[in-house]
């Protein structure tokens, strides 16, 4: 049963079925019978786990198992203590309220690759990096959270899922490696 760590490039759809004019996982992974355990939208980059084991896929992606996921987020603006406190606390996004999370203002990670195409830079608009760790994963949740506190997401890179990270498994966009599912330990 393979467990694949994949660094999903920007604008790649998180599916294997073809989509006219769009890159998909099939353009990068030719391993039969594997499926993503969770998703990343096309505008997001970074760590994705894939497996051919349906039970493992469910255990990794199901919110009940609360695998922590860390996102490195480049935002427009500079966070202050109040905006970081709002991100950490339950945040009402209208259709749901987030669980408490970790949110830190960090330096740009030294190991992160340049995005292609690069984000649009505005000289009058400073940017900053955040590390946000959540244990849930609603659609576009991190983007909605940063927007709700006045810090729009410019770039979002998932760097950690449970015990796996791009810092300890350095993969460039489009690269993958196989790891042991035993590294997940007991899920739940």
mmCIF file with all atom_site columns, C-alpha atoms in Angstrom:
data_model
loop_
_atom_site.group_PDB
_atom_site.id
_atom_site.type_symbol
_atom_site.label_atom_id
_atom_site.label_alt_id
_atom_site.label_comp_id
_atom_site.label_asym_id
_atom_site.label_entity_id
_atom_site.label_seq_id
_atom_site.pdbx_PDB_ins_code
_atom_site.Cartn_x
_atom_site.Cartn_y
_atom_site.Cartn_z
_atom_site.occupancy
_atom_site.B_iso_or_equiv
_atom_site.pdbx_formal_charge
_atom_site.auth_seq_id
_atom_site.auth_comp_id
_atom_site.auth_asym_id
_atom_site.auth_atom_id
_atom_site.pdbx_PDB_model_num
ATOM 1   C CA . UNK A 1 1   ? 0.000   0.000  0.000   1.00 0.00 ? 1   UNK A CA 1
ATOM 2   C CA . UNK A 1 2   ? 1.878   3.099  -1.126  1.00 0.00 ? 2   UNK A CA 1
ATOM 3   C CA . UNK A 1 3   ? 1.617   6.383  0.726   1.00 0.00 ? 3   UNK A CA 1
ATOM 4   C CA . UNK A 1 4   ? 2.798   9.124  -1.583  1.00 0.00 ? 4   UNK A CA 1
ATOM 5   C CA . UNK A 1 5   ? 3.903   12.617 -0.553  1.00 0.00 ? 5   UNK A CA 1
ATOM 6   C CA . UNK A 1 6   ? 3.411   14.993 -3.474  1.00 0.00 ? 6   UNK A CA 1
ATOM 7   C CA . UNK A 1 7   ? 4.235   18.677 -3.756  1.00 0.00 ? 7   UNK A CA 1
ATOM 8   C CA . UNK A 1 8   ? 1.259   19.951 -5.754  1.00 0.00 ? 8   UNK A CA 1
ATOM 9   C CA . UNK A 1 9   ? 2.201   22.836 -8.038  1.00 0.00 ? 9   UNK A CA 1
ATOM 10  C CA . UNK A 1 10  ? 0.167   26.030 -8.359  1.00 0.00 ? 10  UNK A CA 1
ATOM 11  C CA . UNK A 1 11  ? -2.797  25.707 -10.761 1.00 0.00 ? 11  UNK A CA 1
ATOM 12  C CA . UNK A 1 12  ? -2.804  21.884 -10.783 1.00 0.00 ? 12  UNK A CA 1
ATOM 13  C CA . UNK A 1 13  ? -6.274  20.459 -10.152 1.00 0.00 ? 13  UNK A CA 1
ATOM 14  C CA . UNK A 1 14  ? -6.485  17.944 -7.324  1.00 0.00 ? 14  UNK A CA 1
ATOM 15  C CA . UNK A 1 15  ? -8.007  15.206 -9.510  1.00 0.00 ? 15  UNK A CA 1
ATOM 16  C CA . UNK A 1 16  ? -6.851  12.568 -11.972 1.00 0.00 ? 16  UNK A CA 1
ATOM 17  C CA . UNK A 1 17  ? -9.677  12.922 -14.499 1.00 0.00 ? 17  UNK A CA 1
ATOM 18  C CA . UNK A 1 18  ? -8.799  15.182 -17.433 1.00 0.00 ? 18  UNK A CA 1
ATOM 19  C CA . UNK A 1 19  ? -10.040 18.753 -17.501 1.00 0.00 ? 19  UNK A CA 1
ATOM 20  C CA . UNK A 1 20  ? -9.759  20.609 -20.791 1.00 0.00 ? 20  UNK A CA 1
ATOM 21  C CA . UNK A 1 21  ? -6.836  23.032 -20.743 1.00 0.00 ? 21  UNK A CA 1
ATOM 22  C CA . UNK A 1 22  ? -5.979  22.380 -17.072 1.00 0.00 ? 22  UNK A CA 1
ATOM 23  C CA . UNK A 1 23  ? -3.154  20.412 -15.469 1.00 0.00 ? 23  UNK A CA 1
ATOM 24  C CA . UNK A 1 24  ? -4.218  17.593 -13.122 1.00 0.00 ? 24  UNK A CA 1
ATOM 25  C CA . UNK A 1 25  ? -2.521  15.087 -10.832 1.00 0.00 ? 25  UNK A CA 1
ATOM 26  C CA . UNK A 1 26  ? -2.325  12.708 -13.821 1.00 0.00 ? 26  UNK A CA 1
ATOM 27  C CA . UNK A 1 27  ? 0.214   15.067 -15.411 1.00 0.00 ? 27  UNK A CA 1
ATOM 28  C CA . UNK A 1 28  ? 2.594   14.389 -12.498 1.00 0.00 ? 28  UNK A CA 1
ATOM 29  C CA . UNK A 1 29  ? 1.786   10.959 -11.050 1.00 0.00 ? 29  UNK A CA 1
ATOM 30  C CA . UNK A 1 30  ? 1.586   7.780  -13.129 1.00 0.00 ? 30  UNK A CA 1
ATOM 31  C CA . UNK A 1 31  ? 0.906   5.430  -10.203 1.00 0.00 ? 31  UNK A CA 1
ATOM 32  C CA . UNK A 1 32  ? -2.210  3.349  -10.829 1.00 0.00 ? 32  UNK A CA 1
ATOM 33  C CA . UNK A 1 33  ? -5.019  3.226  -8.290  1.00 0.00 ? 33  UNK A CA 1
ATOM 34  C CA . UNK A 1 34  ? -3.982  6.053  -5.961  1.00 0.00 ? 34  UNK A CA 1
ATOM 35  C CA . UNK A 1 35  ? -6.268  8.835  -4.781  1.00 0.00 ? 35  UNK A CA 1
ATOM 36  C CA . UNK A 1 36  ? -5.703  12.034 -2.808  1.00 0.00 ? 36  UNK A CA 1
ATOM 37  C CA . UNK A 1 37  ? -6.387  11.949 0.927   1.00 0.00 ? 37  UNK A CA 1
ATOM 38  C CA . UNK A 1 38  ? -7.768  15.477 1.115   1.00 0.00 ? 38  UNK A CA 1
ATOM 39  C CA . UNK A 1 39  ? -7.634  18.284 -1.392  1.00 0.00 ? 39  UNK A CA 1
ATOM 40  C CA . UNK A 1 40  ? -5.931  21.549 -2.242  1.00 0.00 ? 40  UNK A CA 1
ATOM 41  C CA . UNK A 1 41  ? -7.638  24.049 -4.524  1.00 0.00 ? 41  UNK A CA 1
ATOM 42  C CA . UNK A 1 42  ? -5.934  24.962 -7.799  1.00 0.00 ? 42  UNK A CA 1
ATOM 43  C CA . UNK A 1 43  ? -4.657  28.272 -6.370  1.00 0.00 ? 43  UNK A CA 1
ATOM 44  C CA . UNK A 1 44  ? -2.911  26.493 -3.485  1.00 0.00 ? 44  UNK A CA 1
ATOM 45  C CA . UNK A 1 45  ? 0.392   24.666 -3.535  1.00 0.00 ? 45  UNK A CA 1
ATOM 46  C CA . UNK A 1 46  ? 2.168   22.166 -1.396  1.00 0.00 ? 46  UNK A CA 1
ATOM 47  C CA . UNK A 1 47  ? 1.882   18.878 0.400   1.00 0.00 ? 47  UNK A CA 1
ATOM 48  C CA . UNK A 1 48  ? -0.716  16.352 -0.659  1.00 0.00 ? 48  UNK A CA 1
ATOM 49  C CA . UNK A 1 49  ? -0.912  12.727 0.499   1.00 0.00 ? 49  UNK A CA 1
ATOM 50  C CA . UNK A 1 50  ? -2.126  10.022 -1.884  1.00 0.00 ? 50  UNK A CA 1
ATOM 51  C CA . UNK A 1 51  ? -2.755  6.319  -1.308  1.00 0.00 ? 51  UNK A CA 1
ATOM 52  C CA . UNK A 1 52  ? -4.410  3.277  -2.848  1.00 0.00 ? 52  UNK A CA 1
ATOM 53  C CA . UNK A 1 53  ? -5.868  2.244  0.535   1.00 0.00 ? 53  UNK A CA 1
ATOM 54  C CA . UNK A 1 54  ? -9.419  3.562  0.901   1.00 0.00 ? 54  UNK A CA 1
ATOM 55  C CA . UNK A 1 55  ? -9.483  3.150  4.684   1.00 0.00 ? 55  UNK A CA 1
ATOM 56  C CA . UNK A 1 56  ? -6.173  4.991  5.069   1.00 0.00 ? 56  UNK A CA 1
ATOM 57  C CA . UNK A 1 57  ? -7.397  7.720  2.705   1.00 0.00 ? 57  UNK A CA 1
ATOM 58  C CA . UNK A 1 58  ? -10.509 8.151  4.864   1.00 0.00 ? 58  UNK A CA 1
ATOM 59  C CA . UNK A 1 59  ? -8.498  8.119  8.109   1.00 0.00 ? 59  UNK A CA 1
ATOM 60  C CA . UNK A 1 60  ? -6.101  10.803 6.857   1.00 0.00 ? 60  UNK A CA 1
ATOM 61  C CA . UNK A 1 61  ? -8.725  13.140 5.428   1.00 0.00 ? 61  UNK A CA 1
ATOM 62  C CA . UNK A 1 62  ? -11.656 12.721 7.808   1.00 0.00 ? 62  UNK A CA 1
ATOM 63  C CA . UNK A 1 63  ? -12.021 15.678 10.221  1.00 0.00 ? 63  UNK A CA 1
ATOM 64  C CA . UNK A 1 64  ? -12.789 13.315 13.111  1.00 0.00 ? 64  UNK A CA 1
ATOM 65  C CA . UNK A 1 65  ? -9.119  12.240 13.083  1.00 0.00 ? 65  UNK A CA 1
ATOM 66  C CA . UNK A 1 66  ? -7.928  15.852 13.289  1.00 0.00 ? 66  UNK A CA 1
ATOM 67  C CA . UNK A 1 67  ? -4.577  15.526 11.509  1.00 0.00 ? 67  UNK A CA 1
ATOM 68  C CA . UNK A 1 68  ? -2.918  18.932 11.974  1.00 0.00 ? 68  UNK A CA 1
ATOM 69  C CA . UNK A 1 69  ? -2.207  20.735 8.731   1.00 0.00 ? 69  UNK A CA 1
ATOM 70  C CA . UNK A 1 70  ? 0.115   23.728 8.574   1.00 0.00 ? 70  UNK A CA 1
ATOM 71  C CA . UNK A 1 71  ? -0.179  26.318 5.838   1.00 0.00 ? 71  UNK A CA 1
ATOM 72  C CA . UNK A 1 72  ? 2.431   28.932 5.022   1.00 0.00 ? 72  UNK A CA 1
ATOM 73  C CA . UNK A 1 73  ? 0.473   31.959 3.942   1.00 0.00 ? 73  UNK A CA 1
ATOM 74  C CA . UNK A 1 74  ? 1.814   35.078 2.278   1.00 0.00 ? 74  UNK A CA 1
ATOM 75  C CA . UNK A 1 75  ? -0.679  37.850 2.988   1.00 0.00 ? 75  UNK A CA 1
ATOM 76  C CA . UNK A 1 76  ? -1.210  41.407 1.857   1.00 0.00 ? 76  UNK A CA 1
ATOM 77  C CA . UNK A 1 77  ? -0.484  43.614 4.850   1.00 0.00 ? 77  UNK A CA 1
ATOM 78  C CA . UNK A 1 78  ? 1.333   43.053 8.111   1.00 0.00 ? 78  UNK A CA 1
ATOM 79  C CA . UNK A 1 79  ? -0.443  41.259 10.962  1.00 0.00 ? 79  UNK A CA 1
ATOM 80  C CA . UNK A 1 80  ? -0.727  42.881 14.364  1.00 0.00 ? 80  UNK A CA 1
ATOM 81  C CA . UNK A 1 81  ? -1.411  41.189 17.696  1.00 0.00 ? 81  UNK A CA 1
ATOM 82  C CA . UNK A 1 82  ? -5.171  41.700 17.335  1.00 0.00 ? 82  UNK A CA 1
ATOM 83  C CA . UNK A 1 83  ? -5.409  40.086 13.881  1.00 0.00 ? 83  UNK A CA 1
ATOM 84  C CA . UNK A 1 84  ? -3.315  37.113 15.039  1.00 0.00 ? 84  UNK A CA 1
ATOM 85  C CA . UNK A 1 85  ? -5.529  36.736 18.129  1.00 0.00 ? 85  UNK A CA 1
ATOM 86  C CA . UNK A 1 86  ? -8.645  36.752 15.920  1.00 0.00 ? 86  UNK A CA 1
ATOM 87  C CA . UNK A 1 87  ? -7.127  34.076 13.669  1.00 0.00 ? 87  UNK A CA 1
ATOM 88  C CA . UNK A 1 88  ? -6.298  31.867 16.683  1.00 0.00 ? 88  UNK A CA 1
ATOM 89  C CA . UNK A 1 89  ? -9.746  32.128 18.281  1.00 0.00 ? 89  UNK A CA 1
ATOM 90  C CA . UNK A 1 90  ? -12.893 30.589 16.829  1.00 0.00 ? 90  UNK A CA 1
ATOM 91  C CA . UNK A 1 91  ? -13.674 32.824 13.846  1.00 0.00 ? 91  UNK A CA 1
ATOM 92  C CA . UNK A 1 92  ? -17.194 33.160 12.462  1.00 0.00 ? 92  UNK A CA 1
ATOM 93  C CA . UNK A 1 93  ? -16.980 32.939 8.671   1.00 0.00 ? 93  UNK A CA 1
ATOM 94  C CA . UNK A 1 94  ? -20.748 33.154 8.119   1.00 0.00 ? 94  UNK A CA 1
ATOM 95  C CA . UNK A 1 95  ? -21.535 29.558 7.149   1.00 0.00 ? 95  UNK A CA 1
ATOM 96  C CA . UNK A 1 96  ? -19.380 28.058 9.924   1.00 0.00 ? 96  UNK A CA 1
ATOM 97  C CA . UNK A 1 97  ? -17.171 29.018 12.848  1.00 0.00 ? 97  UNK A CA 1
ATOM 98  C CA . UNK A 1 98  ? -13.590 27.760 12.797  1.00 0.00 ? 98  UNK A CA 1
ATOM 99  C CA . UNK A 1 99  ? -12.035 25.782 15.605  1.00 0.00 ? 99  UNK A CA 1
ATOM 100 C CA . UNK A 1 100 ? -9.210  27.464 17.532  1.00 0.00 ? 100 UNK A CA 1
ATOM 101 C CA . UNK A 1 101 ? -5.916  27.199 15.669  1.00 0.00 ? 101 UNK A CA 1
ATOM 102 C CA . UNK A 1 102 ? -2.292  28.263 15.794  1.00 0.00 ? 102 UNK A CA 1
ATOM 103 C CA . UNK A 1 103 ? -1.315  31.388 13.861  1.00 0.00 ? 103 UNK A CA 1
ATOM 104 C CA . UNK A 1 104 ? 2.155   32.887 13.907  1.00 0.00 ? 104 UNK A CA 1
ATOM 105 C CA . UNK A 1 105 ? 3.824   35.745 12.052  1.00 0.00 ? 105 UNK A CA 1
ATOM 106 C CA . UNK A 1 106 ? 7.000   34.198 10.575  1.00 0.00 ? 106 UNK A CA 1
ATOM 107 C CA . UNK A 1 107 ? 9.903   35.140 8.341   1.00 0.00 ? 107 UNK A CA 1
ATOM 108 C CA . UNK A 1 108 ? 9.643   33.921 4.766   1.00 0.00 ? 108 UNK A CA 1
ATOM 109 C CA . UNK A 1 109 ? 10.774  30.279 4.872   1.00 0.00 ? 109 UNK A CA 1
ATOM 110 C CA . UNK A 1 110 ? 14.278  29.970 3.423   1.00 0.00 ? 110 UNK A CA 1
ATOM 111 C CA . UNK A 1 111 ? 13.488  26.637 1.765   1.00 0.00 ? 111 UNK A CA 1
ATOM 112 C CA . UNK A 1 112 ? 10.369  27.744 -0.103  1.00 0.00 ? 112 UNK A CA 1
ATOM 113 C CA . UNK A 1 113 ? 10.564  27.797 -3.891  1.00 0.00 ? 113 UNK A CA 1
ATOM 114 C CA . UNK A 1 114 ? 9.673   30.714 -6.139  1.00 0.00 ? 114 UNK A CA 1
ATOM 115 C CA . UNK A 1 115 ? 6.126   30.428 -7.435  1.00 0.00 ? 115 UNK A CA 1
ATOM 116 C CA . UNK A 1 116 ? 5.489   30.278 -11.170 1.00 0.00 ? 116 UNK A CA 1
ATOM 117 C CA . UNK A 1 117 ? 3.980   32.683 -12.006 1.00 0.00 ? 117 UNK A CA 1
ATOM 118 C CA . UNK A 1 118 ? 5.078   34.917 -9.131  1.00 0.00 ? 118 UNK A CA 1
ATOM 119 C CA . UNK A 1 119 ? 2.484   36.732 -7.055  1.00 0.00 ? 119 UNK A CA 1
ATOM 120 C CA . UNK A 1 120 ? 1.657   40.230 -8.225  1.00 0.00 ? 120 UNK A CA 1
ATOM 121 C CA . UNK A 1 121 ? 3.793   42.601 -6.153  1.00 0.00 ? 121 UNK A CA 1
ATOM 122 C CA . UNK A 1 122 ? 2.561   46.058 -5.242  1.00 0.00 ? 122 UNK A CA 1
ATOM 123 C CA . UNK A 1 123 ? 5.207   48.497 -4.044  1.00 0.00 ? 123 UNK A CA 1
ATOM 124 C CA . UNK A 1 124 ? 2.746   50.326 -1.762  1.00 0.00 ? 124 UNK A CA 1
ATOM 125 C CA . UNK A 1 125 ? 1.419   47.100 -0.201  1.00 0.00 ? 125 UNK A CA 1
ATOM 126 C CA . UNK A 1 126 ? 3.720   45.299 2.251   1.00 0.00 ? 126 UNK A CA 1
ATOM 127 C CA . UNK A 1 127 ? 3.395   41.534 2.574   1.00 0.00 ? 127 UNK A CA 1
ATOM 128 C CA . UNK A 1 128 ? 4.046   39.130 5.431   1.00 0.00 ? 128 UNK A CA 1
ATOM 129 C CA . UNK A 1 129 ? 4.159   35.385 6.030   1.00 0.00 ? 129 UNK A CA 1
ATOM 130 C CA . UNK A 1 130 ? 2.028   33.474 8.505   1.00 0.00 ? 130 UNK A CA 1
ATOM 131 C CA . UNK A 1 131 ? 2.125   29.847 9.640   1.00 0.00 ? 131 UNK A CA 1
ATOM 132 C CA . UNK A 1 132 ? -1.432  28.697 10.338  1.00 0.00 ? 132 UNK A CA 1
ATOM 133 C CA . UNK A 1 133 ? -2.084  25.214 11.744  1.00 0.00 ? 133 UNK A CA 1
ATOM 134 C CA . UNK A 1 134 ? -5.647  23.922 11.639  1.00 0.00 ? 134 UNK A CA 1
ATOM 135 C CA . UNK A 1 135 ? -7.226  20.585 12.498  1.00 0.00 ? 135 UNK A CA 1
ATOM 136 C CA . UNK A 1 136 ? -10.127 20.974 10.117  1.00 0.00 ? 136 UNK A CA 1
ATOM 137 C CA . UNK A 1 137 ? -10.200 21.688 6.429   1.00 0.00 ? 137 UNK A CA 1
ATOM 138 C CA . UNK A 1 138 ? -13.262 23.419 5.078   1.00 0.00 ? 138 UNK A CA 1
ATOM 139 C CA . UNK A 1 139 ? -13.283 24.694 1.509   1.00 0.00 ? 139 UNK A CA 1
ATOM 140 C CA . UNK A 1 140 ? -10.906 27.669 1.170   1.00 0.00 ? 140 UNK A CA 1
ATOM 141 C CA . UNK A 1 141 ? -10.909 28.005 4.963   1.00 0.00 ? 141 UNK A CA 1
ATOM 142 C CA . UNK A 1 142 ? -7.462  29.556 5.463   1.00 0.00 ? 142 UNK A CA 1
ATOM 143 C CA . UNK A 1 143 ? -8.044  32.076 2.660   1.00 0.00 ? 143 UNK A CA 1
ATOM 144 C CA . UNK A 1 144 ? -11.383 33.031 4.189   1.00 0.00 ? 144 UNK A CA 1
ATOM 145 C CA . UNK A 1 145 ? -9.829  33.327 7.657   1.00 0.00 ? 145 UNK A CA 1
ATOM 146 C CA . UNK A 1 146 ? -7.081  35.722 6.564   1.00 0.00 ? 146 UNK A CA 1
ATOM 147 C CA . UNK A 1 147 ? -9.562  37.795 4.532   1.00 0.00 ? 147 UNK A CA 1
ATOM 148 C CA . UNK A 1 148 ? -11.863 38.038 7.569   1.00 0.00 ? 148 UNK A CA 1
ATOM 149 C CA . UNK A 1 149 ? -9.078  39.714 9.576   1.00 0.00 ? 149 UNK A CA 1
ATOM 150 C CA . UNK A 1 150 ? -8.093  42.100 6.754   1.00 0.00 ? 150 UNK A CA 1
ATOM 151 C CA . UNK A 1 151 ? -5.076  40.168 5.465   1.00 0.00 ? 151 UNK A CA 1
ATOM 152 C CA . UNK A 1 152 ? -5.909  38.777 2.011   1.00 0.00 ? 152 UNK A CA 1
ATOM 153 C CA . UNK A 1 153 ? -4.036  35.626 1.013   1.00 0.00 ? 153 UNK A CA 1
ATOM 154 C CA . UNK A 1 154 ? -1.603  36.137 -1.854  1.00 0.00 ? 154 UNK A CA 1
ATOM 155 C CA . UNK A 1 155 ? 0.022   32.697 -1.717  1.00 0.00 ? 155 UNK A CA 1
ATOM 156 C CA . UNK A 1 156 ? -0.885  29.558 0.210   1.00 0.00 ? 156 UNK A CA 1
ATOM 157 C CA . UNK A 1 157 ? 1.442   26.568 0.622   1.00 0.00 ? 157 UNK A CA 1
ATOM 158 C CA . UNK A 1 158 ? 0.471   23.551 2.719   1.00 0.00 ? 158 UNK A CA 1
ATOM 159 C CA . UNK A 1 159 ? 3.734   22.493 4.340   1.00 0.00 ? 159 UNK A CA 1
ATOM 160 C CA . UNK A 1 160 ? 2.651   19.903 6.932   1.00 0.00 ? 160 UNK A CA 1
ATOM 161 C CA . UNK A 1 161 ? 0.091   17.100 7.237   1.00 0.00 ? 161 UNK A CA 1
ATOM 162 C CA . UNK A 1 162 ? 0.362   15.192 10.525  1.00 0.00 ? 162 UNK A CA 1
ATOM 163 C CA . UNK A 1 163 ? 3.955   13.924 10.820  1.00 0.00 ? 163 UNK A CA 1
ATOM 164 C CA . UNK A 1 164 ? 4.897   14.753 7.212   1.00 0.00 ? 164 UNK A CA 1
ATOM 165 C CA . UNK A 1 165 ? 6.413   18.062 6.150   1.00 0.00 ? 165 UNK A CA 1
ATOM 166 C CA . UNK A 1 166 ? 8.018   19.591 3.102   1.00 0.00 ? 166 UNK A CA 1
ATOM 167 C CA . UNK A 1 167 ? 10.828  20.834 5.332   1.00 0.00 ? 167 UNK A CA 1
ATOM 168 C CA . UNK A 1 168 ? 11.843  17.254 6.212   1.00 0.00 ? 168 UNK A CA 1
ATOM 169 C CA . UNK A 1 169 ? 10.888  15.773 2.803   1.00 0.00 ? 169 UNK A CA 1
ATOM 170 C CA . UNK A 1 170 ? 12.193  18.485 0.446   1.00 0.00 ? 170 UNK A CA 1
ATOM 171 C CA . UNK A 1 171 ? 10.236  18.126 -2.765  1.00 0.00 ? 171 UNK A CA 1
ATOM 172 C CA . UNK A 1 172 ? 10.053  20.732 -5.487  1.00 0.00 ? 172 UNK A CA 1
ATOM 173 C CA . UNK A 1 173 ? 6.669   21.378 -7.116  1.00 0.00 ? 173 UNK A CA 1
ATOM 174 C CA . UNK A 1 174 ? 5.636   18.303 -9.116  1.00 0.00 ? 174 UNK A CA 1
ATOM 175 C CA . UNK A 1 175 ? 7.988   15.952 -7.240  1.00 0.00 ? 175 UNK A CA 1
ATOM 176 C CA . UNK A 1 176 ? 6.878   13.050 -5.073  1.00 0.00 ? 176 UNK A CA 1
ATOM 177 C CA . UNK A 1 177 ? 8.252   10.320 -2.845  1.00 0.00 ? 177 UNK A CA 1
ATOM 178 C CA . UNK A 1 178 ? 6.885   7.174  -1.242  1.00 0.00 ? 178 UNK A CA 1
ATOM 179 C CA . UNK A 1 179 ? 6.905   6.873  2.567   1.00 0.00 ? 179 UNK A CA 1
ATOM 180 C CA . UNK A 1 180 ? 5.725   4.263  5.030   1.00 0.00 ? 180 UNK A CA 1
ATOM 181 C CA . UNK A 1 181 ? 2.158   4.584  6.257   1.00 0.00 ? 181 UNK A CA 1
ATOM 182 C CA . UNK A 1 182 ? 3.567   3.456  9.624   1.00 0.00 ? 182 UNK A CA 1
ATOM 183 C CA . UNK A 1 183 ? 4.955   6.988  9.994   1.00 0.00 ? 183 UNK A CA 1
ATOM 184 C CA . UNK A 1 184 ? 1.393   8.190  10.514  1.00 0.00 ? 184 UNK A CA 1
ATOM 185 C CA . UNK A 1 185 ? 1.237   6.282  13.778  1.00 0.00 ? 185 UNK A CA 1
ATOM 186 C CA . UNK A 1 186 ? -2.156  5.715  15.284  1.00 0.00 ? 186 UNK A CA 1
ATOM 187 C CA . UNK A 1 187 ? -4.672  8.047  13.647  1.00 0.00 ? 187 UNK A CA 1
ATOM 188 C CA . UNK A 1 188 ? -7.428  9.499  15.764  1.00 0.00 ? 188 UNK A CA 1
#
